Coordinates of C-alpha atoms in Angstrom, one line a residue:
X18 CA 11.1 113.7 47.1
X19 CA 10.3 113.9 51.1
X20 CA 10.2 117.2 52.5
X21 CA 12.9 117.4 55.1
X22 CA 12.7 117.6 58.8
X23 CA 14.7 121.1 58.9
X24 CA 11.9 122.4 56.0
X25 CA 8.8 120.5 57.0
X26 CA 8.1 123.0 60.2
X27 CA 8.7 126.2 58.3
X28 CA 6.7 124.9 55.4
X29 CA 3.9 123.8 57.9
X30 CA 3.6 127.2 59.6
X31 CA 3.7 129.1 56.5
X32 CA 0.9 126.8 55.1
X33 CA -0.9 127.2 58.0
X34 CA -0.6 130.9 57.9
X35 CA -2.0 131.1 54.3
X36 CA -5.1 128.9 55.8
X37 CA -5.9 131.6 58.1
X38 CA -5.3 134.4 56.2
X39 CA -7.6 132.6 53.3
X40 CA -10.1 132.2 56.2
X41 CA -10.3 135.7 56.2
X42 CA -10.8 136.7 52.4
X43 CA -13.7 134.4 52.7
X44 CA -15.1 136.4 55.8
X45 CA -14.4 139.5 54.4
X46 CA -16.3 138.5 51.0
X47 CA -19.1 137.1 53.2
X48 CA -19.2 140.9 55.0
X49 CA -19.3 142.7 51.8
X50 CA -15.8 144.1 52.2
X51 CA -14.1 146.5 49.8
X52 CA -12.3 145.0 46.9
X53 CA -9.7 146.7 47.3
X54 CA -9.1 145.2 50.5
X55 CA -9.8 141.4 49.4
X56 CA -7.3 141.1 47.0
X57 CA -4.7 142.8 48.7
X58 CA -5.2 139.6 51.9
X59 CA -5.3 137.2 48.7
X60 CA -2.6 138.4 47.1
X61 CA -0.9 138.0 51.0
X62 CA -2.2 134.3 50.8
X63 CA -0.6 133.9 47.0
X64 CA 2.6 135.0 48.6
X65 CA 2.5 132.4 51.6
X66 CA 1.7 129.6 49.6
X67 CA 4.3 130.6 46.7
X68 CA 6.7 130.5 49.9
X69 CA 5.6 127.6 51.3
X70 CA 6.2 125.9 47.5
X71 CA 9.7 127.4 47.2
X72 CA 10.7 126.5 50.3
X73 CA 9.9 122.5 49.5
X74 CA 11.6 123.3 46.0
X75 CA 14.7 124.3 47.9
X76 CA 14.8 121.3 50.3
X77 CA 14.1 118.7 47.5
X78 CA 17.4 120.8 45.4
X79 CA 19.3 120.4 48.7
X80 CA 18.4 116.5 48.8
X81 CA 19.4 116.5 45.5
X82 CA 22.6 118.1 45.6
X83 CA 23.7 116.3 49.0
X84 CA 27.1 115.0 49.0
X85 CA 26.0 111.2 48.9
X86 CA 23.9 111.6 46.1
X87 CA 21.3 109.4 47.3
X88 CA 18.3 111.3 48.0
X89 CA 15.5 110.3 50.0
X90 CA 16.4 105.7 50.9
X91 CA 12.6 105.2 48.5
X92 CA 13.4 107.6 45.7
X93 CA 15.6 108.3 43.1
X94 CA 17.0 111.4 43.3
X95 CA 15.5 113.9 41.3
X96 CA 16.7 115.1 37.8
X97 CA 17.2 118.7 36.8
X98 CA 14.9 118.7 34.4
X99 CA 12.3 117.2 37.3
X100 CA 13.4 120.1 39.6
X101 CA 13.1 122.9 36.9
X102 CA 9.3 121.6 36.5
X103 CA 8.7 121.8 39.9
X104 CA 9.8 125.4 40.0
X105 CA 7.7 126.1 36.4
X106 CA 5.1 125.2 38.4
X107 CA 5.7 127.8 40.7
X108 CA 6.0 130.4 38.1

């Protein structure tokens, strides 16, 4: 499964998000920072990544589910036990 072109920029931006934000819970370990306050900005970084997975979850479904059938021209489409796995992984 290729991420599509629709998904890839919304899953880029949310990836790169989670890099910055993840820059930051290692600066703010490095300064001693309350803990309080580090895993609430990691839990923020969980949340972007978990989005960033569901939203290449959802594009692969919508490959999937496209009225051709056909998928991505080098891969078979993928099967619904593939696609639950890929959101187990998520979980």
């Amino acid at each position: 499964m290729k991420v599509d072109e629709d998904a890839q920029g919304a899953v880029l931006n949310r990836l790169r998000r989670a890099q910055g934000q993840l820059a930051g819970v290692i600066a703010m370990i490095e300064a001693g920072r309350d803990c309080r306050d580090v895993v609430t900005q990691l839990a923020a970084v969980s949340r972007a990544l978990d989005r960033a997975g569901f939203k290449i979850v959802a594009s692969g479904m919508r490959q999937c589910m496209a009225a051709d059938g056909e998928g991505a021209a080098d891969a078979a489409p993928m099967t619904e036990a593939e696609l639950e796995k890929l959101f187990l992984t998520l979980a």
